[in-house]
PDB file of C-alpha atoms in Angstrom:
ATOM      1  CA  UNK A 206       4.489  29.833  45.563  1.00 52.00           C
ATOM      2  CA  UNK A 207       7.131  27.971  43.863  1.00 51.00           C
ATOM      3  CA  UNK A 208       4.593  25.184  42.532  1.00 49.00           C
ATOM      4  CA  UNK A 209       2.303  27.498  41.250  1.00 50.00           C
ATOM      5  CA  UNK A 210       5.399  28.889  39.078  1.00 45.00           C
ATOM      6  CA  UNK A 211       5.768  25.391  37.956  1.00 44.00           C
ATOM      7  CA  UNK A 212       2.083  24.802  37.384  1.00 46.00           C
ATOM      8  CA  UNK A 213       2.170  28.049  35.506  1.00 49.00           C
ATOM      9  CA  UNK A 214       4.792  27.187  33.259  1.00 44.00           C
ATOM     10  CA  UNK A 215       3.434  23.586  32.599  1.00 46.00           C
ATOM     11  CA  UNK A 216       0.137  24.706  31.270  1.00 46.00           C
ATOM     12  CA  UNK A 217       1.908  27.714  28.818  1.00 44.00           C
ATOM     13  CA  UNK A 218       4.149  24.288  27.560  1.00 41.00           C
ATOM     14  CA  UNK A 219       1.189  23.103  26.657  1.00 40.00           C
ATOM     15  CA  UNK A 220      -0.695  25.551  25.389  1.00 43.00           C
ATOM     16  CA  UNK A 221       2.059  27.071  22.790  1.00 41.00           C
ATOM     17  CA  UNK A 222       3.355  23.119  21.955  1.00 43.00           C
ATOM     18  CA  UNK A 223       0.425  22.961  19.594  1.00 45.00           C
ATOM     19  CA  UNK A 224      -2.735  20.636  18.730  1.00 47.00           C
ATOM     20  CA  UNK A 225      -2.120  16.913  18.442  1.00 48.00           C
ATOM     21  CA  UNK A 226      -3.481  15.453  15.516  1.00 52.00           C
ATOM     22  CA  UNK A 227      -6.132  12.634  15.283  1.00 61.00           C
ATOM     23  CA  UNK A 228      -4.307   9.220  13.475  1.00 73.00           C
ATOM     24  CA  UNK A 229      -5.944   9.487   9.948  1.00 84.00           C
ATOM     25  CA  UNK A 230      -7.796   6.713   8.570  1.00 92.00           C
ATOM     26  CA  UNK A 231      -6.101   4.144   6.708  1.00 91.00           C
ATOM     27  CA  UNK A 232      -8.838   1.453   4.267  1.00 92.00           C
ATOM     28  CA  UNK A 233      -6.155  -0.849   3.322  1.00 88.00           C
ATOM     29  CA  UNK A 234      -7.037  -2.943  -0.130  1.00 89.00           C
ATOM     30  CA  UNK A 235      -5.428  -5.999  -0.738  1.00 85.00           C
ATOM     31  CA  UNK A 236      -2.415  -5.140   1.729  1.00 73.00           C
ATOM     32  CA  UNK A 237      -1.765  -8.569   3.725  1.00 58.00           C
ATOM     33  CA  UNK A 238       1.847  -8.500   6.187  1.00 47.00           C
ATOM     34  CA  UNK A 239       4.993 -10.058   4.540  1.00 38.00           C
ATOM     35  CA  UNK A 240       4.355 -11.656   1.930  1.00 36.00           C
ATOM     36  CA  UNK A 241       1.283 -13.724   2.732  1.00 38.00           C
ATOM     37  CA  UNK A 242      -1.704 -13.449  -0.010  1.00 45.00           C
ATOM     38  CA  UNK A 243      -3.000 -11.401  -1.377  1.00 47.00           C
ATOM     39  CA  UNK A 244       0.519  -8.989  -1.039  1.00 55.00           C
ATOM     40  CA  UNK A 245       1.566  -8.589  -5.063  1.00 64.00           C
ATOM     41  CA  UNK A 246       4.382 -12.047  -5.265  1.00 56.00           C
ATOM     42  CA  UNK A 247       4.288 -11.087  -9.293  1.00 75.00           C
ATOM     43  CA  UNK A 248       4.930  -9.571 -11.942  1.00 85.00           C
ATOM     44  CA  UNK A 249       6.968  -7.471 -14.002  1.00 90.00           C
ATOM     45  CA  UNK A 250       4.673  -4.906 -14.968  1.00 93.00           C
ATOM     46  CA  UNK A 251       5.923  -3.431 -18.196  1.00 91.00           C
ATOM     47  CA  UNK A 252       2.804  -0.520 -19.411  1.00 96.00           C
ATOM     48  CA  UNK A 253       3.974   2.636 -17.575  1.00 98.00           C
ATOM     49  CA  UNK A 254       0.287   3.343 -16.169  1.00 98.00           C
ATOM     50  CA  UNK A 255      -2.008   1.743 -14.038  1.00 98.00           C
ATOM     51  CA  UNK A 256      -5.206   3.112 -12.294  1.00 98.00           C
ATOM     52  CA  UNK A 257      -8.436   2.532 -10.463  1.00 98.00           C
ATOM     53  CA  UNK A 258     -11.497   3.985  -9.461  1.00 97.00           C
ATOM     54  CA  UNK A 259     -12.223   4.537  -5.607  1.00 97.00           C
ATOM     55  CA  UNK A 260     -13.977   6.562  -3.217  1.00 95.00           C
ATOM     56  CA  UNK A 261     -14.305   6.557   0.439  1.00 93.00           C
ATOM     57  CA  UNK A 262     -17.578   5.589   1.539  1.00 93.00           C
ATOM     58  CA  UNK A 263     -19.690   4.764   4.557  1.00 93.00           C
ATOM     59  CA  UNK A 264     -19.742   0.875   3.179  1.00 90.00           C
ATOM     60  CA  UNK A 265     -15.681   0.398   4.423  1.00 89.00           C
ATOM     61  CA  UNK A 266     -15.846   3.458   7.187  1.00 91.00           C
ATOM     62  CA  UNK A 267     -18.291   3.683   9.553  1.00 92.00           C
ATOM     63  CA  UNK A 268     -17.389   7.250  10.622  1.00 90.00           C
ATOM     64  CA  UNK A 269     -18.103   9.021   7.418  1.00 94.00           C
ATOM     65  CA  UNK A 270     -21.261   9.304   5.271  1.00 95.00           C
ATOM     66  CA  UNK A 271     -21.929  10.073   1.691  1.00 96.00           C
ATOM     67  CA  UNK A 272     -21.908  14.093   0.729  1.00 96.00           C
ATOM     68  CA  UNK A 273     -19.277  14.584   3.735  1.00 96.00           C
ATOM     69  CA  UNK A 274     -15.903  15.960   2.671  1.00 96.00           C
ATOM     70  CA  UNK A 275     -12.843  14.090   4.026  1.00 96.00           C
ATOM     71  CA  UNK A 276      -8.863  15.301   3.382  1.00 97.00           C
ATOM     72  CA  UNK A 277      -6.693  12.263   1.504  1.00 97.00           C
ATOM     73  CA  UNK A 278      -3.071  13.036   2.466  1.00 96.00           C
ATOM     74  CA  UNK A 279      -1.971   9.924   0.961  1.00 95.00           C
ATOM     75  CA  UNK A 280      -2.310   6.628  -1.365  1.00 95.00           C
ATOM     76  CA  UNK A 281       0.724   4.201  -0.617  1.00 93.00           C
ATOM     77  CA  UNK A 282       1.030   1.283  -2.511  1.00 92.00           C
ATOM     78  CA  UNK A 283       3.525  -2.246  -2.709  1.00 88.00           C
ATOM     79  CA  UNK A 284       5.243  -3.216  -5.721  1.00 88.00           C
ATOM     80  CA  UNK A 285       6.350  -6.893  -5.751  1.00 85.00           C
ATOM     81  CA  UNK A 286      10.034  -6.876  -5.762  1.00 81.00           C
ATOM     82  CA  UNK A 287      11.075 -10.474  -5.138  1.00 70.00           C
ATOM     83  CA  UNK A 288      11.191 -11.690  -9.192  1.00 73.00           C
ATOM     84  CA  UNK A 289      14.528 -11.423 -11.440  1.00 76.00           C
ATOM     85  CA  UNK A 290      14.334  -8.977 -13.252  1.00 85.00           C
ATOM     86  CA  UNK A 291      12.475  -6.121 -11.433  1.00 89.00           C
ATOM     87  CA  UNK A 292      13.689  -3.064 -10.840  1.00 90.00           C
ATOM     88  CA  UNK A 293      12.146  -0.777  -8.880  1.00 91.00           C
ATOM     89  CA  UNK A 294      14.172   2.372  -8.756  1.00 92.00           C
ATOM     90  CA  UNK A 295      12.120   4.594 -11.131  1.00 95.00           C
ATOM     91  CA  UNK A 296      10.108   7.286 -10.267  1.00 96.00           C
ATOM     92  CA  UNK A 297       6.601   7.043  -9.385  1.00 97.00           C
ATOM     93  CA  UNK A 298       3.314   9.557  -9.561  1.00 98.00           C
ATOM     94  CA  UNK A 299       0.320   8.956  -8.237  1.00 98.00           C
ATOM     95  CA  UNK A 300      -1.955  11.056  -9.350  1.00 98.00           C
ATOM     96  CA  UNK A 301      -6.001  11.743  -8.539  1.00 98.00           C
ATOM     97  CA  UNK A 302      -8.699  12.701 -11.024  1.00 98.00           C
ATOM     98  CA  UNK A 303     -12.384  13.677 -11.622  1.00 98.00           C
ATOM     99  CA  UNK A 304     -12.780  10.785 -13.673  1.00 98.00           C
ATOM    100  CA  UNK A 305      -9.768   9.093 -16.184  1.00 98.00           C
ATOM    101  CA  UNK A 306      -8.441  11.609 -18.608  1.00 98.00           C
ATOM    102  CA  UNK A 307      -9.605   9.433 -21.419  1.00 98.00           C
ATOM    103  CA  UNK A 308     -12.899   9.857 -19.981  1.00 98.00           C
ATOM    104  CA  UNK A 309     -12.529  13.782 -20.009  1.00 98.00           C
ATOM    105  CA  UNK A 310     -11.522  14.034 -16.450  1.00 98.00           C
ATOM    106  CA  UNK A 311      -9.381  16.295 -14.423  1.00 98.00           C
ATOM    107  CA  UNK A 312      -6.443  16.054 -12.575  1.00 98.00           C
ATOM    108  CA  UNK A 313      -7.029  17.447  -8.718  1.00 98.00           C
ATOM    109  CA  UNK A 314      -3.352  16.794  -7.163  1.00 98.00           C
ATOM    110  CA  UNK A 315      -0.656  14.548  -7.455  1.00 98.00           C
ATOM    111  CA  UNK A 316       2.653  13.642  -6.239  1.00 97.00           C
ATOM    112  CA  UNK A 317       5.691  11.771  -7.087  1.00 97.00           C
ATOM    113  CA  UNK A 318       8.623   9.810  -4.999  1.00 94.00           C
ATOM    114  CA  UNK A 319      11.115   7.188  -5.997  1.00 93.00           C
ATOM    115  CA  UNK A 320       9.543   4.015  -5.921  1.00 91.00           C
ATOM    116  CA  UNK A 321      12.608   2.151  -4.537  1.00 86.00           C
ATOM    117  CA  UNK A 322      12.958   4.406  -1.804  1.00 67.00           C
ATOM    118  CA  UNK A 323      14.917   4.227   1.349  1.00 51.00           C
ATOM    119  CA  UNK A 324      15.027   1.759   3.731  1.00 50.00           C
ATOM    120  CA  UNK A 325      11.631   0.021   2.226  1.00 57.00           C
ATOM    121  CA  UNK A 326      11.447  -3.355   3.437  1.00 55.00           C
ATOM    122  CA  UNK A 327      10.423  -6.306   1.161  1.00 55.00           C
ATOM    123  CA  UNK A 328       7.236  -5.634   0.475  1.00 58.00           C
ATOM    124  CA  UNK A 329       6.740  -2.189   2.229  1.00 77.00           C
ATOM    125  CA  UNK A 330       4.258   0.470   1.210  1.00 83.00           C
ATOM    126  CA  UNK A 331       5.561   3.411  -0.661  1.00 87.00           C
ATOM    127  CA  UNK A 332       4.260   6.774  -1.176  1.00 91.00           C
ATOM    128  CA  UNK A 333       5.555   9.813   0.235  1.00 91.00           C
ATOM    129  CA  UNK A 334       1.769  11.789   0.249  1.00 94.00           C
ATOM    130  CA  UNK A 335       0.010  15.426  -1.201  1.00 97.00           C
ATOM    131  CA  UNK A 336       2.152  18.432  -0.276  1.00 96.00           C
ATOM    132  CA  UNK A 337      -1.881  19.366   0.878  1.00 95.00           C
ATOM    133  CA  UNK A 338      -4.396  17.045   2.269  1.00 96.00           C
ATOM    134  CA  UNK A 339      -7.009  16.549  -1.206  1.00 97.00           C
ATOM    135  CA  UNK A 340     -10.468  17.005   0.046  1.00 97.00           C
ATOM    136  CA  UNK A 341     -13.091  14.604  -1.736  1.00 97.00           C
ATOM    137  CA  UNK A 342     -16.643  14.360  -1.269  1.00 97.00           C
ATOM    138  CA  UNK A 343     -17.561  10.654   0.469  1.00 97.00           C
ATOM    139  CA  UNK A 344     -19.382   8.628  -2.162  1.00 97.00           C
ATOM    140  CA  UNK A 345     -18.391  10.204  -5.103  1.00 97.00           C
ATOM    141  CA  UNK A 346     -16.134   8.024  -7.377  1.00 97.00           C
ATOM    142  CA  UNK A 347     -12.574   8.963  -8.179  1.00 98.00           C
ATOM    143  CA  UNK A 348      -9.975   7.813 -10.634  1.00 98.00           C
ATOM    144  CA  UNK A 349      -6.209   7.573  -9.086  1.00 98.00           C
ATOM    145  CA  UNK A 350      -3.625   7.116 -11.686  1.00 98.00           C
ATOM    146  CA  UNK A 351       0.157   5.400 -10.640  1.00 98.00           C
ATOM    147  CA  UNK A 352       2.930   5.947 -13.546  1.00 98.00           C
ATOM    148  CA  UNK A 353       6.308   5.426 -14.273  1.00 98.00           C
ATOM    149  CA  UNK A 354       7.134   2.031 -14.996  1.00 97.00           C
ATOM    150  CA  UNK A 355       8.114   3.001 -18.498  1.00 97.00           C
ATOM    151  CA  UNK A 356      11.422   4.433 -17.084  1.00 96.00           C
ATOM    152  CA  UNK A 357      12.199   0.544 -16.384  1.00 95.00           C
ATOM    153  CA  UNK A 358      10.438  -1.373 -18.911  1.00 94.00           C
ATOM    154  CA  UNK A 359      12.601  -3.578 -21.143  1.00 91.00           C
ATOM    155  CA  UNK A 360      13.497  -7.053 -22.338  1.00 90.00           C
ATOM    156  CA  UNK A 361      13.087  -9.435 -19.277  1.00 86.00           C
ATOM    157  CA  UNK A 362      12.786  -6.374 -16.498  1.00 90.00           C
ATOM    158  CA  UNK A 363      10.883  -3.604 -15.251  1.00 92.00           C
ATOM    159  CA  UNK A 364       9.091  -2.712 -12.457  1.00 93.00           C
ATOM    160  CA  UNK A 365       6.787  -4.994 -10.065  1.00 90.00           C
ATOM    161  CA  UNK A 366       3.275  -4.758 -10.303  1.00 91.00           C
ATOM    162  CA  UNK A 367       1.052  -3.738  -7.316  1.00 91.00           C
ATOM    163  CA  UNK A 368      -1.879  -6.181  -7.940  1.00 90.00           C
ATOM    164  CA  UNK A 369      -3.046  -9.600  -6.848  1.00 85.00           C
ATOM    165  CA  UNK A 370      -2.624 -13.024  -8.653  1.00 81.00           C
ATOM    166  CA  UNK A 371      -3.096 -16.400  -7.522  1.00 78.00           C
ATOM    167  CA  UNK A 372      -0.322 -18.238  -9.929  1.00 75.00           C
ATOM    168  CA  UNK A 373      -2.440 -21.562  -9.703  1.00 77.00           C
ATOM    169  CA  UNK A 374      -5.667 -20.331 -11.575  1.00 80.00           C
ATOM    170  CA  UNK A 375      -4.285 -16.813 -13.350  1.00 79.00           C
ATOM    171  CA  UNK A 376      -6.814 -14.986 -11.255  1.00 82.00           C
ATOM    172  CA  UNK A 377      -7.239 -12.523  -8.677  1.00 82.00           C
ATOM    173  CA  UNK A 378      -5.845 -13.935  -5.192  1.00 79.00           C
ATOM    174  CA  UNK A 379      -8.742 -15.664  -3.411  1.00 79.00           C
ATOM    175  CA  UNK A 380     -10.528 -13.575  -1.285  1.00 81.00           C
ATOM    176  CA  UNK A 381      -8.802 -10.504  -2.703  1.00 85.00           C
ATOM    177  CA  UNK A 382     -11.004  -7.428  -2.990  1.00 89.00           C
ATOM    178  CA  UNK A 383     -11.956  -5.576  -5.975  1.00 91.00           C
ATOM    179  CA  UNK A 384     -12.051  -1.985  -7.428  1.00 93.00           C
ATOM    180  CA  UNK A 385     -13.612  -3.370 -10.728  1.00 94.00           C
ATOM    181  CA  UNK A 386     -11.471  -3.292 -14.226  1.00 95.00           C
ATOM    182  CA  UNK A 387      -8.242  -1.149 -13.641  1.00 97.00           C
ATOM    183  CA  UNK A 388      -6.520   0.976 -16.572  1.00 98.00           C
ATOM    184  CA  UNK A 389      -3.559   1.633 -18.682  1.00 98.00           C
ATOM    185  CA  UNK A 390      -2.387   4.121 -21.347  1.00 98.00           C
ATOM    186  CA  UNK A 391      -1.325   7.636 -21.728  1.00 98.00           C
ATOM    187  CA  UNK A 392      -4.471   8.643 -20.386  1.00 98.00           C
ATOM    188  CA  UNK A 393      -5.640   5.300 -18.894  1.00 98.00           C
ATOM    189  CA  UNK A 394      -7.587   4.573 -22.111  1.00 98.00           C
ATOM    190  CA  UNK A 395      -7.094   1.087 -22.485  1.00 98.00           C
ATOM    191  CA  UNK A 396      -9.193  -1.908 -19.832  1.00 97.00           C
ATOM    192  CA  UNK A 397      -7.212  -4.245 -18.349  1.00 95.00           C
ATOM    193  CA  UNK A 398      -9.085  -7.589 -17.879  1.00 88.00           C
ATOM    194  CA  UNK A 399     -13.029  -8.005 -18.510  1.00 84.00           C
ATOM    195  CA  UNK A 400     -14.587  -8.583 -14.698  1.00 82.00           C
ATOM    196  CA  UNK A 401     -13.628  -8.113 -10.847  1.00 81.00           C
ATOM    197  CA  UNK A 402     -12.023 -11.937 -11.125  1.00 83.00           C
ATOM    198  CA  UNK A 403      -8.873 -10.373 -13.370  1.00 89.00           C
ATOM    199  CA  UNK A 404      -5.904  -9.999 -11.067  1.00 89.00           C
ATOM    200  CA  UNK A 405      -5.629  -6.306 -12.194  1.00 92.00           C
ATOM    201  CA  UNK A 406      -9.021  -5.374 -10.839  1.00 93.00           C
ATOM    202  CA  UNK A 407      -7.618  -5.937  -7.412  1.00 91.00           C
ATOM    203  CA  UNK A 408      -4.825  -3.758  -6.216  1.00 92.00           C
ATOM    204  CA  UNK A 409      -2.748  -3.578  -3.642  1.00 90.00           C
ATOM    205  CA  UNK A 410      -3.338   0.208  -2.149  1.00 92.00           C
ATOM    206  CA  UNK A 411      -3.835   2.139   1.006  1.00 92.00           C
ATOM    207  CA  UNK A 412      -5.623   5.760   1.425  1.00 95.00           C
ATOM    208  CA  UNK A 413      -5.059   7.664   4.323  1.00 95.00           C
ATOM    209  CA  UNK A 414      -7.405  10.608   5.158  1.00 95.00           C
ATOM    210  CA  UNK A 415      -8.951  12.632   7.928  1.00 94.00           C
ATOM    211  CA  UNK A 416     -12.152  14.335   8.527  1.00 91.00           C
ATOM    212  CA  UNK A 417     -10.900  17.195   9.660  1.00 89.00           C
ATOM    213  CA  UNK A 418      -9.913  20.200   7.996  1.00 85.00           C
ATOM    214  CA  UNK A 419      -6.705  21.219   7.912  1.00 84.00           C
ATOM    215  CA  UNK A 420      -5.330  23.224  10.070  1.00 72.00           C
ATOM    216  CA  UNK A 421      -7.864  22.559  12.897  1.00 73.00           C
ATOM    217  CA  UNK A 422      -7.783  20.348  15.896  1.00 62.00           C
ATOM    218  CA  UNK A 423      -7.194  16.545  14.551  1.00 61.00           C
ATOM    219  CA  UNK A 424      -6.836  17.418  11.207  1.00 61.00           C
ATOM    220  CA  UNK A 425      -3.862  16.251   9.212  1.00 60.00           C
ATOM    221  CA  UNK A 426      -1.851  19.530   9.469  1.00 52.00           C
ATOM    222  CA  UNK A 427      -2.647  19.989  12.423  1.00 40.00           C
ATOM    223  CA  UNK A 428       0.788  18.868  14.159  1.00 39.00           C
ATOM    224  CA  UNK A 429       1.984  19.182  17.347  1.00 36.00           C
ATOM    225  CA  UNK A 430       5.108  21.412  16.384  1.00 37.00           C
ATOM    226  CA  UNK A 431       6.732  23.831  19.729  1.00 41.00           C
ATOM    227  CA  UNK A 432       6.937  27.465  18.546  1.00 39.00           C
ATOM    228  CA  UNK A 433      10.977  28.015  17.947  1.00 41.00           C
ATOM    229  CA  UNK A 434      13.096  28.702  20.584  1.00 44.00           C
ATOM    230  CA  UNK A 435       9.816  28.735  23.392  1.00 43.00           C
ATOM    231  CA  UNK A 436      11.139  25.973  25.508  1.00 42.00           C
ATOM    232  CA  UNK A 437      14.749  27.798  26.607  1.00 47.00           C
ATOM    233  CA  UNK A 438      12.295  30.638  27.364  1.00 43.00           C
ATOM    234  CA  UNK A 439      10.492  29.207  29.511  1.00 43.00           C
ATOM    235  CA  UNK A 440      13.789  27.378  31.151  1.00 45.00           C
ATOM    236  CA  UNK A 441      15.581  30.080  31.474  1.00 49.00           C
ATOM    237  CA  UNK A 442      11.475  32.230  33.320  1.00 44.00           C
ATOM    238  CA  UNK A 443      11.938  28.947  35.336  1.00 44.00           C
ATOM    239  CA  UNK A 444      15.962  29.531  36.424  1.00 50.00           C
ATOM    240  CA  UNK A 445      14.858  33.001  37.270  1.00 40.00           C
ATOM    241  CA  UNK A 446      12.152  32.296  39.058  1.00 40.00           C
ATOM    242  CA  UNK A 447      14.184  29.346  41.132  1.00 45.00           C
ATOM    243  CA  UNK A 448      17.237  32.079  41.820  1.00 42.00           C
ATOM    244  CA  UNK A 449      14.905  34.653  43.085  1.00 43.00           C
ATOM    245  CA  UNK A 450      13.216  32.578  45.162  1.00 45.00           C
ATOM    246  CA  UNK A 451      16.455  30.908  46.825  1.00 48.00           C
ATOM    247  CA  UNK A 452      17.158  34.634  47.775  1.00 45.00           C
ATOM    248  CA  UNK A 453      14.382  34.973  49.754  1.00 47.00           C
ATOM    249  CA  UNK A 454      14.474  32.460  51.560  1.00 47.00           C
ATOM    250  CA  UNK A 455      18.312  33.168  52.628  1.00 50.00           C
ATOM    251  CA  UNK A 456      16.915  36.835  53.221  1.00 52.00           C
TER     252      UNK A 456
END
């Protein structure tokens, strides 16, 4: 009797614990471990914007194809931080669009987080991610937009940059990946560079994102969270249970 109480109360455990979510996907660009190339060893970066084009496609993730919605909870990025001079404590946004606002786009979500952060290792990522998983259609380009430098910039300092460059030729890092031209400005107006060989074409960025919905089993709010104050419930069904059963057997 006693261990089908127990079996009892192991399954409701589980049952009002929650869902555990599915790891999201992570397509790392240009993100190598320590310091090792192409992670961004330079520069000040003085413009207070910088931006890309990207979209996640079948070509880099084998689990998605084009047309399919997928939820971005997050684009975390590295800021070199090794160079006199740089300063990092400024407040970053990272911010996704239809297209660049110069371009007549629209901004979908953003967020925002102090780019120094807490306990950030050399070289760590930072972003602290959508209040709401952003859901994007798989294929379709999109323009993300990081700001805030500006708060920095000024004679011999500002913040690090979060792009490749190989010091020996000027270029991109070898074997550094490209999202084509990136952008500065207001409203990311201006081209930076003239081909996918320009160190600014290739970022250092990760997006994290889940097929899934959210809200349903896997997807990124989905979390395994106990319902409040269910577990001294249950220990106190189980003490009961125990007690009563010690009775009768003494009976």
């Amino acid at each position: 009797m006693m261990k089908k109480i127990l079996l009892g109360l192991s399954c409701l455990l589980v049952s009002i614990s929650g869902q555990a979510t599915a790891a999201p996907f992570v397509e790392q660009i240009n993100t190598g471990p320590g310091f090792a190339t192409p992670f961004p060893g330079c520069c000040i970066w003085s413009p207070n914007t910088i931006g890309w084009y990207w979209s996640p496609t079948p070509a880099f993730n084998a689990n998605i194809s084009n047309g399919q919605t997928v939820y971005l909870s997050n684009v975390q990025t590295q800021l070199a931080d090794l160079l006199n001079g740089i300063n990092n404590d400024f407040t970053m946004t990272v911010s996704v669009f239809t297209d660049r606002p110069a371009a007549g786009g629209s901004l979908i979500d953003s967020f925002s987080f102090n780019a120094f952060g807490v306990n950030i290792p050399q070289g760590g990522f930072r972003g602290t991610g959508f209040a709401t998983p952003v859901a994007l259609v798989a294929g379709t380009p999109y323009f993300f937009g990081f700001s805030g430098w500006g708060a920095v910039a000024g004679p011999g300092t500002g913040g690090g940059s979060n792009w490749t460059l190989d010091s020996n030729t000027g270029l991109a890092a070898a074997g550094a990946r490209s999202l084509g031209v990136g952008y500065t400005g207001a409203t990311w107006e201006t081209v930076l560079g003239s081909d996918d060989t320009s160190p600014t074409s290739t970022p250092t960025i990760r997006f994290l994102y889940d097929t899934d919905a959210p809200g349903t089993p896997g997807g990124p709010a989905a979390a395994v969270v106990p319902l409040p104050g269910a577990l001294p419930l249950m220990l106190s069904a189980l003490g009961l249970f125990t007690l009563c059963a010690g009775r009768r057997r003494r009976a």
